PDB file of C-alpha atoms and ligand atoms in Angstrom:
ATOM      1  CA  MET D  11       2.352 -23.424 -19.367  1.00  0.00           C
ATOM      2  CA  ARG D  12       2.669 -22.228 -15.523  1.00  0.00           C
ATOM      3  CA  LEU D  13       3.689 -25.661 -13.340  1.00  0.00           C
ATOM      4  CA  ASN D  14       0.323 -25.165 -10.253  1.00  0.00           C
ATOM      5  CA  ASP D  15       1.186 -25.515  -6.765  1.00  0.00           C
ATOM      6  CA  GLU D  16       0.123 -29.619  -7.148  1.00  0.00           C
ATOM      7  CA  GLN D  17       2.442 -30.034  -9.910  1.00  0.00           C
ATOM      8  CA  LEU D  18       5.582 -28.478  -8.435  1.00  0.00           C
ATOM      9  CA  GLN D  19       5.691 -30.489  -4.889  1.00  0.00           C
ATOM     10  CA  VAL D  20       5.173 -33.432  -7.301  1.00  0.00           C
ATOM     11  CA  PHE D  21       8.408 -32.839  -8.308  1.00  0.00           C
ATOM     12  CA  LYS D  22      10.004 -32.062  -5.607  1.00  0.00           C
ATOM     13  CA  ARG D  23       8.869 -35.525  -4.945  1.00  0.00           C
ATOM     14  CA  ASP D  24      10.354 -37.526  -7.286  1.00  0.00           C
ATOM     15  CA  GLY D  25      13.358 -35.674  -9.242  1.00  0.00           C
ATOM     16  CA  TYR D  26      10.406 -35.098 -12.219  1.00  0.00           C
ATOM     17  CA  LEU D  27       7.554 -34.661 -14.111  1.00  0.00           C
ATOM     18  CA  PHE D  28       6.557 -35.265 -18.294  1.00  0.00           C
ATOM     19  CA  PHE D  29       4.071 -33.746 -20.407  1.00  0.00           C
ATOM     20  CA  PRO D  30       3.125 -35.707 -23.325  1.00  0.00           C
ATOM     21  CA  ARG D  31       2.403 -33.579 -26.708  1.00  0.00           C
ATOM     22  CA  ILE D  32       3.299 -29.344 -25.697  1.00  0.00           C
ATOM     23  CA  PHE D  33       4.896 -28.811 -29.243  1.00  0.00           C
ATOM     24  CA  SER D  34       2.941 -29.362 -31.984  1.00  0.00           C
ATOM     25  CA  GLN D  35       4.321 -30.796 -35.140  1.00  0.00           C
ATOM     26  CA  ALA D  36       5.239 -28.400 -36.376  1.00  0.00           C
ATOM     27  CA  GLU D  37       7.209 -26.330 -33.682  1.00  0.00           C
ATOM     28  CA  VAL D  38       8.744 -29.799 -33.922  1.00  0.00           C
ATOM     29  CA  ASP D  39       9.029 -30.169 -37.865  1.00  0.00           C
ATOM     30  CA  LEU D  40      10.973 -26.050 -37.114  1.00  0.00           C
ATOM     31  CA  LEU D  41      13.717 -27.076 -35.294  1.00  0.00           C
ATOM     32  CA  MET D  42      14.374 -31.486 -37.003  1.00  0.00           C
ATOM     33  CA  ALA D  43      14.361 -29.014 -40.073  1.00  0.00           C
ATOM     34  CA  GLU D  44      18.129 -27.721 -38.979  1.00  0.00           C
ATOM     35  CA  VAL D  45      19.961 -30.840 -37.162  1.00  0.00           C
ATOM     36  CA  PRO D  46      21.329 -32.654 -40.660  1.00  0.00           C
ATOM     37  CA  LYS D  47      22.922 -29.320 -40.812  1.00  0.00           C
ATOM     38  CA  ILE D  48      24.347 -28.629 -37.822  1.00  0.00           C
ATOM     39  CA  PHE D  49      25.344 -32.865 -37.422  1.00  0.00           C
ATOM     40  CA  SER D  50      26.817 -32.485 -40.288  1.00  0.00           C
ATOM     41  CA  GLU D  51      29.061 -29.976 -39.471  1.00  0.00           C
ATOM     42  CA  LYS D  52      32.762 -30.888 -38.693  1.00  0.00           C
ATOM     43  CA  THR D  53      33.725 -29.082 -35.326  1.00  0.00           C
ATOM     44  CA  PRO D  54      34.520 -30.441 -32.146  1.00  0.00           C
ATOM     45  CA  LYS D  55      31.056 -29.378 -31.126  1.00  0.00           C
ATOM     46  CA  ASN D  56      29.664 -32.977 -32.628  1.00  0.00           C
ATOM     47  CA  ILE D  57      30.083 -35.653 -30.092  1.00  0.00           C
ATOM     48  CA  LEU D  58      30.282 -38.572 -32.103  1.00  0.00           C
ATOM     49  CA  GLU D  59      29.703 -42.463 -31.476  1.00  0.00           C
ATOM     50  CA  LYS D  60      31.694 -45.196 -31.158  1.00  0.00           C
ATOM     51  CA  ASN D  61      31.553 -45.749 -34.597  1.00  0.00           C
ATOM     52  CA  GLY D  62      33.546 -42.380 -35.674  1.00  0.00           C
ATOM     53  CA  HIS D  63      30.948 -41.659 -37.647  1.00  0.00           C
ATOM     54  CA  SER D  64      27.477 -41.260 -36.171  1.00  0.00           C
ATOM     55  CA  VAL D  65      26.810 -38.041 -33.376  1.00  0.00           C
ATOM     56  CA  ARG D  66      26.062 -38.753 -29.746  1.00  0.00           C
ATOM     57  CA  THR D  67      25.778 -35.316 -28.647  1.00  0.00           C
ATOM     58  CA  ASN D  68      25.370 -31.719 -30.218  1.00  0.00           C
ATOM     59  CA  PHE D  69      26.565 -28.918 -27.529  1.00  0.00           C
ATOM     60  CA  ALA D  70      25.421 -25.442 -27.631  1.00  0.00           C
ATOM     61  CA  ALA D  71      23.371 -25.149 -30.943  1.00  0.00           C
ATOM     62  CA  HIS D  72      21.521 -22.169 -29.460  1.00  0.00           C
ATOM     63  CA  THR D  73      25.075 -20.462 -29.706  1.00  0.00           C
ATOM     64  CA  SER D  74      24.625 -20.274 -33.639  1.00  0.00           C
ATOM     65  CA  ASN D  75      21.453 -21.954 -34.849  1.00  0.00           C
ATOM     66  CA  LYS D  76      18.658 -19.510 -34.738  1.00  0.00           C
ATOM     67  CA  VAL D  77      15.994 -21.963 -34.099  1.00  0.00           C
ATOM     68  CA  PHE D  78      17.547 -23.513 -31.544  1.00  0.00           C
ATOM     69  CA  ARG D  79      18.604 -20.476 -29.538  1.00  0.00           C
ATOM     70  CA  ARG D  80      14.582 -19.637 -30.425  1.00  0.00           C
ATOM     71  CA  LEU D  81      13.740 -23.015 -28.940  1.00  0.00           C
ATOM     72  CA  SER D  82      16.832 -21.895 -25.922  1.00  0.00           C
ATOM     73  CA  ARG D  83      14.933 -18.822 -24.944  1.00  0.00           C
ATOM     74  CA  HIS D  84      11.438 -20.499 -24.925  1.00  0.00           C
ATOM     75  CA  PRO D  85       9.051 -19.223 -22.123  1.00  0.00           C
ATOM     76  CA  TYR D  86       7.633 -22.709 -21.883  1.00  0.00           C
ATOM     77  CA  ILE D  87      10.976 -23.628 -20.767  1.00  0.00           C
ATOM     78  CA  ILE D  88      12.193 -20.276 -18.930  1.00  0.00           C
ATOM     79  CA  ASN D  89       8.941 -19.332 -16.936  1.00  0.00           C
ATOM     80  CA  THR D  90       8.560 -22.835 -14.984  1.00  0.00           C
ATOM     81  CA  ALA D  91      12.357 -23.400 -14.795  1.00  0.00           C
ATOM     82  CA  ARG D  92      12.175 -19.603 -12.740  1.00  0.00           C
ATOM     83  CA  GLN D  93       9.300 -20.797 -11.136  1.00  0.00           C
ATOM     84  CA  VAL D  94      11.262 -24.872  -9.827  1.00  0.00           C
ATOM     85  CA  LEU D  95      14.140 -22.558  -8.770  1.00  0.00           C
ATOM     86  CA  GLY D  96      13.159 -19.818  -6.829  1.00  0.00           C
ATOM     87  CA  SER D  97      15.260 -17.273  -8.705  1.00  0.00           C
ATOM     88  CA  GLU D  98      16.235 -16.246 -12.801  1.00  0.00           C
ATOM     89  CA  VAL D  99      18.427 -18.580 -14.600  1.00  0.00           C
ATOM     90  CA  TYR D 100      20.646 -19.084 -17.194  1.00  0.00           C
ATOM     91  CA  ILE D 101      21.664 -22.031 -19.265  1.00  0.00           C
ATOM     92  CA  HIS D 102      24.142 -24.316 -18.358  1.00  0.00           C
ATOM     93  CA  GLN D 103      24.233 -26.828 -21.149  1.00  0.00           C
ATOM     94  CA  PHE D 104      22.902 -27.280 -25.257  1.00  0.00           C
ATOM     95  CA  LYS D 105      22.814 -30.542 -26.536  1.00  0.00           C
ATOM     96  CA  ILE D 106      20.834 -32.075 -28.932  1.00  0.00           C
ATOM     97  CA  ASN D 107      21.158 -36.254 -28.450  1.00  0.00           C
ATOM     98  CA  ALA D 108      20.733 -38.203 -31.476  1.00  0.00           C
ATOM     99  CA  LYS D 109      20.215 -41.994 -30.321  1.00  0.00           C
ATOM    100  CA  LEU D 110      20.156 -42.436 -34.128  1.00  0.00           C
ATOM    101  CA  ALA D 111      18.405 -45.441 -35.080  1.00  0.00           C
ATOM    102  CA  PHE D 112      20.473 -49.055 -35.354  1.00  0.00           C
ATOM    103  CA  ASP D 113      23.999 -46.809 -33.491  1.00  0.00           C
ATOM    104  CA  GLY D 114      22.899 -44.511 -30.820  1.00  0.00           C
ATOM    105  CA  ASP D 115      24.232 -45.944 -27.676  1.00  0.00           C
ATOM    106  CA  MET D 116      23.064 -45.737 -24.678  1.00  0.00           C
ATOM    107  CA  TRP D 117      24.128 -43.669 -20.897  1.00  0.00           C
ATOM    108  CA  GLU D 118      25.279 -45.724 -18.106  1.00  0.00           C
ATOM    109  CA  TRP D 119      23.185 -45.003 -14.910  1.00  0.00           C
ATOM    110  CA  HIS D 120      24.017 -40.828 -14.303  1.00  0.00           C
ATOM    111  CA  GLN D 121      23.822 -38.024 -12.261  1.00  0.00           C
ATOM    112  CA  ASP D 122      24.209 -35.165 -14.157  1.00  0.00           C
ATOM    113  CA  SER D 123      25.304 -32.721 -11.152  1.00  0.00           C
ATOM    114  CA  PRO D 124      28.430 -34.693  -9.412  1.00  0.00           C
ATOM    115  CA  THR D 125      30.104 -34.261 -13.163  1.00  0.00           C
ATOM    116  CA  TRP D 126      28.907 -29.836 -13.203  1.00  0.00           C
ATOM    117  CA  PHE D 127      30.157 -30.130  -8.890  1.00  0.00           C
ATOM    118  CA  MET D 128      33.271 -31.479  -9.682  1.00  0.00           C
ATOM    119  CA  GLU D 129      34.776 -30.483 -13.397  1.00  0.00           C
ATOM    120  CA  ASP D 130      32.535 -27.811 -14.353  1.00  0.00           C
ATOM    121  CA  GLY D 131      32.805 -25.405 -10.230  1.00  0.00           C
ATOM    122  CA  MET D 132      28.445 -26.102  -9.903  1.00  0.00           C
ATOM    123  CA  VAL D 133      28.190 -25.280  -5.794  1.00  0.00           C
ATOM    124  CA  LYS D 134      24.694 -25.659  -5.095  1.00  0.00           C
ATOM    125  CA  ASP D 135      22.436 -28.896  -6.040  1.00  0.00           C
ATOM    126  CA  GLN D 136      19.435 -25.916  -7.440  1.00  0.00           C
ATOM    127  CA  ALA D 137      19.507 -27.087 -11.503  1.00  0.00           C
ATOM    128  CA  ILE D 138      17.372 -28.796 -14.226  1.00  0.00           C
ATOM    129  CA  ASN D 139      17.286 -29.843 -18.099  1.00  0.00           C
ATOM    130  CA  TRP D 140      13.722 -29.653 -20.175  1.00  0.00           C
ATOM    131  CA  MET D 141      14.156 -32.677 -22.442  1.00  0.00           C
ATOM    132  CA  VAL D 142      11.930 -31.275 -25.339  1.00  0.00           C
ATOM    133  CA  PHE D 143      11.356 -35.130 -27.805  1.00  0.00           C
ATOM    134  CA  LEU D 144      12.209 -34.094 -31.628  1.00  0.00           C
ATOM    135  CA  ASP D 145      11.232 -38.094 -32.404  1.00  0.00           C
ATOM    136  CA  PRO D 146       8.643 -39.984 -30.842  1.00  0.00           C
ATOM    137  CA  VAL D 147       9.431 -41.685 -28.061  1.00  0.00           C
ATOM    138  CA  THR D 148       8.554 -45.936 -27.744  1.00  0.00           C
ATOM    139  CA  ASP D 149       9.265 -49.179 -26.092  1.00  0.00           C
ATOM    140  CA  PHE D 150      12.540 -49.582 -28.640  1.00  0.00           C
ATOM    141  CA  ASN D 151      14.035 -46.546 -30.143  1.00  0.00           C
ATOM    142  CA  GLY D 152      15.390 -45.837 -26.211  1.00  0.00           C
ATOM    143  CA  PRO D 153      13.330 -43.834 -24.059  1.00  0.00           C
ATOM    144  CA  ILE D 154      15.110 -42.603 -21.076  1.00  0.00           C
ATOM    145  CA  MET D 155      14.639 -44.112 -17.735  1.00  0.00           C
ATOM    146  CA  LEU D 156      13.980 -42.168 -14.376  1.00  0.00           C
ATOM    147  CA  ILE D 157      15.187 -43.532 -10.905  1.00  0.00           C
ATOM    148  CA  PRO D 158      12.181 -42.013  -8.782  1.00  0.00           C
ATOM    149  CA  GLY D 159      12.842 -40.126  -5.423  1.00  0.00           C
ATOM    150  CA  SER D 160      16.732 -40.346  -6.128  1.00  0.00           C
ATOM    151  CA  HIS D 161      17.601 -37.135  -6.924  1.00  0.00           C
ATOM    152  CA  LYS D 162      17.449 -36.704  -2.601  1.00  0.00           C
ATOM    153  CA  HIS D 163      20.459 -39.394  -2.498  1.00  0.00           C
ATOM    154  CA  ARG D 164      23.570 -36.954  -3.038  1.00  0.00           C
ATOM    155  CA  LEU D 165      25.669 -39.625  -4.637  1.00  0.00           C
ATOM    156  CA  THR D 166      29.471 -39.267  -3.280  1.00  0.00           C
ATOM    157  CA  LEU D 167      32.146 -40.487  -4.517  1.00  0.00           C
ATOM    158  CA  ASP D 168      32.618 -44.373  -2.584  1.00  0.00           C
ATOM    159  CA  ASN D 169      29.197 -44.387  -4.017  1.00  0.00           C
ATOM    160  CA  LEU D 170      29.770 -43.938  -7.487  1.00  0.00           C
ATOM    161  CA  ASP D 171      31.574 -45.992 -10.187  1.00  0.00           C
ATOM    162  CA  ASP D 172      35.760 -45.491  -9.095  1.00  0.00           C
ATOM    163  CA  ARG D 173      36.568 -46.046 -12.904  1.00  0.00           C
ATOM    164  CA  TRP D 174      36.273 -42.348 -12.521  1.00  0.00           C
ATOM    165  CA  LYS D 175      40.118 -42.320 -10.335  1.00  0.00           C
ATOM    166  CA  LYS D 176      41.489 -45.048 -13.079  1.00  0.00           C
ATOM    167  CA  ASP D 177      40.904 -43.683 -15.919  1.00  0.00           C
ATOM    168  CA  GLU D 178      40.901 -46.199 -17.455  1.00  0.00           C
ATOM    169  CA  ALA D 179      36.841 -46.381 -18.980  1.00  0.00           C
ATOM    170  CA  SER D 180      38.811 -43.777 -22.141  1.00  0.00           C
ATOM    171  CA  PRO D 181      42.133 -43.368 -21.708  1.00  0.00           C
ATOM    172  CA  SER D 182      42.474 -41.823 -25.322  1.00  0.00           C
ATOM    173  CA  LEU D 183      40.409 -39.370 -24.956  1.00  0.00           C
ATOM    174  CA  PRO D 184      40.964 -35.484 -23.607  1.00  0.00           C
ATOM    175  CA  ILE D 185      40.061 -35.346 -20.083  1.00  0.00           C
ATOM    176  CA  TRP D 186      36.772 -32.640 -21.405  1.00  0.00           C
ATOM    177  CA  MET D 187      35.485 -35.145 -24.039  1.00  0.00           C
ATOM    178  CA  LYS D 188      35.219 -38.967 -20.537  1.00  0.00           C
ATOM    179  CA  ASN D 189      31.837 -37.614 -19.679  1.00  0.00           C
ATOM    180  CA  LEU D 190      30.062 -37.985 -22.744  1.00  0.00           C
ATOM    181  CA  THR D 191      30.613 -40.939 -24.125  1.00  0.00           C
ATOM    182  CA  SER D 192      28.989 -44.477 -23.435  1.00  0.00           C
ATOM    183  CA  HIS D 193      31.038 -44.818 -20.074  1.00  0.00           C
ATOM    184  CA  LEU D 194      31.445 -42.366 -18.239  1.00  0.00           C
ATOM    185  CA  ASN D 195      33.423 -40.878 -15.190  1.00  0.00           C
ATOM    186  CA  HIS D 196      31.476 -40.594 -13.456  1.00  0.00           C
ATOM    187  CA  ALA D 197      29.099 -44.130 -13.665  1.00  0.00           C
ATOM    188  CA  VAL D 198      26.561 -45.078 -10.463  1.00  0.00           C
ATOM    189  CA  SER D 199      27.377 -48.482  -9.929  1.00  0.00           C
ATOM    190  CA  ASN D 200      25.366 -51.764  -8.992  1.00  0.00           C
ATOM    191  CA  ASP D 201      24.632 -51.801  -6.118  1.00  0.00           C
ATOM    192  CA  ARG D 202      24.060 -48.180  -5.620  1.00  0.00           C
ATOM    193  CA  ILE D 203      21.187 -48.350  -8.839  1.00  0.00           C
ATOM    194  CA  THR D 204      19.601 -51.812  -6.791  1.00  0.00           C
ATOM    195  CA  GLU D 205      19.016 -50.276  -3.214  1.00  0.00           C
ATOM    196  CA  LEU D 206      17.589 -46.883  -5.095  1.00  0.00           C
ATOM    197  CA  VAL D 207      15.018 -48.918  -7.817  1.00  0.00           C
ATOM    198  CA  LYS D 208      14.184 -51.284  -4.186  1.00  0.00           C
ATOM    199  CA  GLN D 209      13.571 -47.705  -3.098  1.00  0.00           C
ATOM    200  CA  GLY D 210      11.787 -45.886  -6.295  1.00  0.00           C
ATOM    201  CA  GLY D 211      11.252 -48.066  -9.230  1.00  0.00           C
ATOM    202  CA  ILE D 212      11.635 -46.780 -12.814  1.00  0.00           C
ATOM    203  CA  VAL D 213       9.522 -44.951 -15.476  1.00  0.00           C
ATOM    204  CA  ALA D 214      10.752 -44.559 -18.873  1.00  0.00           C
ATOM    205  CA  PRO D 215       8.138 -41.699 -20.515  1.00  0.00           C
ATOM    206  CA  LYS D 216       6.959 -41.951 -23.842  1.00  0.00           C
ATOM    207  CA  GLY D 217       5.595 -39.694 -25.908  1.00  0.00           C
ATOM    208  CA  PRO D 218       4.880 -38.609 -29.344  1.00  0.00           C
ATOM    209  CA  ALA D 219       7.201 -35.656 -30.775  1.00  0.00           C
ATOM    210  CA  GLY D 220       6.742 -32.492 -28.934  1.00  0.00           C
ATOM    211  CA  SER D 221       6.415 -34.271 -25.438  1.00  0.00           C
ATOM    212  CA  MET D 222       8.785 -32.107 -22.703  1.00  0.00           C
ATOM    213  CA  LEU D 223      10.113 -33.787 -19.619  1.00  0.00           C
ATOM    214  CA  LEU D 224      11.427 -31.657 -17.269  1.00  0.00           C
ATOM    215  CA  PHE D 225      13.905 -33.849 -14.653  1.00  0.00           C
ATOM    216  CA  HIS D 226      16.968 -32.679 -11.402  1.00  0.00           C
ATOM    217  CA  SER D 227      20.185 -32.375 -11.830  1.00  0.00           C
ATOM    218  CA  SER D 228      20.404 -34.837  -9.094  1.00  0.00           C
ATOM    219  CA  ILE D 229      17.662 -37.780 -10.757  1.00  0.00           C
ATOM    220  CA  VAL D 230      19.360 -40.977 -11.524  1.00  0.00           C
ATOM    221  CA  HIS D 231      19.236 -41.814 -15.243  1.00  0.00           C
ATOM    222  CA  GLY D 232      20.122 -43.842 -18.130  1.00  0.00           C
ATOM    223  CA  SER D 233      19.346 -45.092 -21.361  1.00  0.00           C
ATOM    224  CA  THR D 234      19.403 -48.164 -23.113  1.00  0.00           C
ATOM    225  CA  ASN D 235      21.034 -48.574 -26.676  1.00  0.00           C
ATOM    226  CA  ASN D 236      19.000 -47.894 -29.544  1.00  0.00           C
ATOM    227  CA  MET D 237      19.069 -51.080 -31.712  1.00  0.00           C
ATOM    228  CA  SER D 238      15.828 -49.794 -33.037  1.00  0.00           C
ATOM    229  CA  PRO D 239      15.124 -48.814 -36.940  1.00  0.00           C
ATOM    230  CA  PHE D 240      14.454 -45.204 -35.313  1.00  0.00           C
ATOM    231  CA  ASN D 241      15.402 -42.748 -34.587  1.00  0.00           C
ATOM    232  CA  ARG D 242      15.092 -40.162 -30.773  1.00  0.00           C
ATOM    233  CA  THR D 243      16.491 -37.045 -31.533  1.00  0.00           C
ATOM    234  CA  SER D 244      15.848 -34.790 -28.188  1.00  0.00           C
ATOM    235  CA  VAL D 245      16.891 -32.224 -26.286  1.00  0.00           C
ATOM    236  CA  ILE D 246      18.608 -31.357 -23.325  1.00  0.00           C
ATOM    237  CA  ILE D 247      18.789 -27.828 -22.519  1.00  0.00           C
ATOM    238  CA  SER D 248      19.894 -27.627 -18.540  1.00  0.00           C
ATOM    239  CA  LEU D 249      19.223 -24.119 -17.140  1.00  0.00           C
ATOM    240  CA  ASN D 250      20.586 -23.699 -13.521  1.00  0.00           C
ATOM    241  CA  SER D 251      19.409 -20.577 -11.038  1.00  0.00           C
ATOM    242  CA  VAL D 252      21.897 -17.654 -11.571  1.00  0.00           C
ATOM    243  CA  GLU D 253      22.743 -17.548  -7.988  1.00  0.00           C
ATOM    244  CA  ASN D 254      24.449 -20.867  -8.393  1.00  0.00           C
ATOM    245  CA  ALA D 255      26.762 -19.040 -10.414  1.00  0.00           C
ATOM    246  CA  LEU D 256      30.180 -21.738 -11.211  1.00  0.00           C
ATOM    247  CA  ARG D 257      33.335 -21.611  -9.713  1.00  0.00           C
ATOM    248  CA  ASP D 258      36.827 -21.270 -11.353  1.00  0.00           C
ATOM    249  CA  VAL D 259      38.497 -24.427 -11.404  1.00  0.00           C
ATOM    250  CA  ALA D 260      41.597 -25.624 -12.883  1.00  0.00           C
ATOM    251  CA  ASN D 261      41.068 -27.328 -16.062  1.00  0.00           C
ATOM    252  CA  PRO D 262      37.720 -25.528 -17.310  1.00  0.00           C
ATOM    253  CA  ARG D 263      35.788 -27.655 -19.448  1.00  0.00           C
ATOM    254  CA  PRO D 264      35.036 -25.871 -22.903  1.00  0.00           C
ATOM    255  CA  GLU D 265      32.609 -22.832 -23.005  1.00  0.00           C
ATOM    256  CA  PHE D 266      30.187 -24.836 -25.278  1.00  0.00           C
ATOM    257  CA  VAL D 267      29.579 -28.111 -22.519  1.00  0.00           C
ATOM    258  CA  ALA D 268      30.054 -25.433 -19.402  1.00  0.00           C
ATOM    259  CA  CYS D 269      28.633 -22.008 -20.278  1.00  0.00           C
ATOM    260  CA  ARG D 270      30.557 -19.515 -17.923  1.00  0.00           C
ATOM    261  CA  ASP D 271      27.789 -16.458 -19.045  1.00  0.00           C
ATOM    262  CA  PHE D 272      25.977 -16.588 -16.484  1.00  0.00           C
ATOM    263  CA  ALA D 273      22.926 -13.700 -17.704  1.00  0.00           C
ATOM    264  CA  PRO D 274      19.505 -14.300 -17.350  1.00  0.00           C
ATOM    265  CA  VAL D 275      17.723 -15.593 -20.078  1.00  0.00           C
ATOM    266  CA  ILE D 276      14.718 -13.146 -20.835  1.00  0.00           C
ATOM    267  CA  PRO D 277      12.568 -15.791 -22.401  1.00  0.00           C
ATOM    268  CA  LEU D 278      10.358 -14.964 -25.209  1.00  0.00           C
ATOM    269  CA  PRO D 279       6.773 -14.505 -26.514  1.00  0.00           C
ATOM    270  CA  VAL D 280       4.842 -17.812 -26.659  1.00  0.00           C
ATOM    271  CA  GLU D 281       5.327 -17.963 -30.156  1.00  0.00           C
ATOM    272  CA  SER D 282       8.200 -17.527 -30.425  1.00  0.00           C
ATOM    273  CA  LEU D 283       8.918 -20.444 -32.413  1.00  0.00           C
ATOM    274  CA  LEU D 284       6.814 -20.101 -35.231  1.00  0.00           C
ATOM    275  CA  VAL D 285       8.247 -15.939 -35.315  1.00  0.00           C
ATOM    276  CA  ALA D 286      10.603 -14.992 -35.953  1.00  0.00           C
ATOM    277  CA  GLU D 287      12.767 -13.419 -33.296  1.00  0.00           C
ATOM    278  CA  GLU D 288      13.417  -9.741 -34.929  1.00  0.00           C
ATOM    279  CA  ALA D 289       9.909 -10.311 -35.701  1.00  0.00           C
ATOM    280  CA  THR D 290       8.492 -10.251 -32.071  1.00  0.00           C
ATOM    281  CA  SER D 291      11.620  -8.458 -30.103  1.00  0.00           C
ATOM    282  CA  SER D 292       9.153  -5.137 -29.610  1.00  0.00           C
ATOM    283  CA  ARG D 293       7.231  -7.241 -27.595  1.00  0.00           C
ATOM    284  CA  VAL D 294       9.540  -9.006 -25.070  1.00  0.00           C
TER     285      VAL D 294
HETATM  286  O1  6CS E  13      29.412 -34.419 -19.409  1.00  0.00           O
HETATM  287  C1  6CS E  13      28.426 -33.475 -19.589  1.00  0.00           C
HETATM  288  O2  6CS E  13      28.485 -32.709 -18.900  1.00  0.00           O
HETATM  289  C2  6CS E  13      26.957 -33.449 -20.008  1.00  0.00           C
HETATM  290  N1  6CS E  13      27.539 -35.275 -19.412  1.00  0.00           N
HETATM  291  C3  6CS E  13      26.749 -36.530 -18.873  1.00  0.00           C
HETATM  292  C4  6CS E  13      26.224 -37.583 -19.234  1.00  0.00           C
HETATM  293  N2  6CS E  13      25.276 -35.956 -17.697  1.00  0.00           N
HETATM  294  C5  6CS E  13      25.427 -34.402 -17.567  1.00  0.00           C
HETATM  295  C6  6CS E  13      25.802 -34.199 -18.995  1.00  0.00           C
HETATM  296  O3  6CS E  13      25.007 -33.640 -19.930  1.00  0.00           O
HETATM  297 FE1   FE E  14      22.472 -37.256 -17.718  1.00  0.00          FE
END
């Protein structure tokens, strides 16, 4: 998988690209087979929904789980990120978003980049996300919604919902967790969303498990809660340019939320998901 010039242009214009049915069902099954044990671990890497028991997001599975590690180094992910960012890349953040049937809560409208600038010390807007659907995404299970073209707006703090200033949304949580719940520190205000949607509309890419969505770290996105009986598990791998390494910040978030190992990722061969790394490493 290589992005052609037209796709690169469309990404520049719209801030996202959608590719239905890229990974095979066998590859999806292999990844999904790992998810129950990852979600059952008692670890701060599992952020829970408000109900206190369903997993909302798991962080950094690629550092502890061999199959997700192989996904994180898949050439479709790494080589395309290199193309878009024009440099070597490293993984800034790796998450499995559960969006469970009935229990999966909303994500308010937000851009990822303000969080990474303000909380993690990222400097430039040189990061992207690859989302891999591990369940089918339909009209019913809370598809991610994006506002095309909104990545061109560097929303200032004035345009952001001001709850982050008051620290009122979720006072009992540790500060690093506050942008991981359904009440974000850096949500975008309704007025700003109205303006952006007037210009760009809203898209909600839907497709079978194995589909891939590339989106810019500044595109405004969000999703409703999942009141359907269908899970909507997905992986979101955030890749940053090695030339855009994080600066030191006063209270850095945990390494599993914002990675500070800026070594370039070397991609594995294309069959790497189905074939264990040890068997392919001689061919890298
Ligand atoms: O806090 C973070 O880094 C994550 N939270 C949000 C709402 N967006 C970016 C990122 O995935
Ligand atoms: Fe996000």
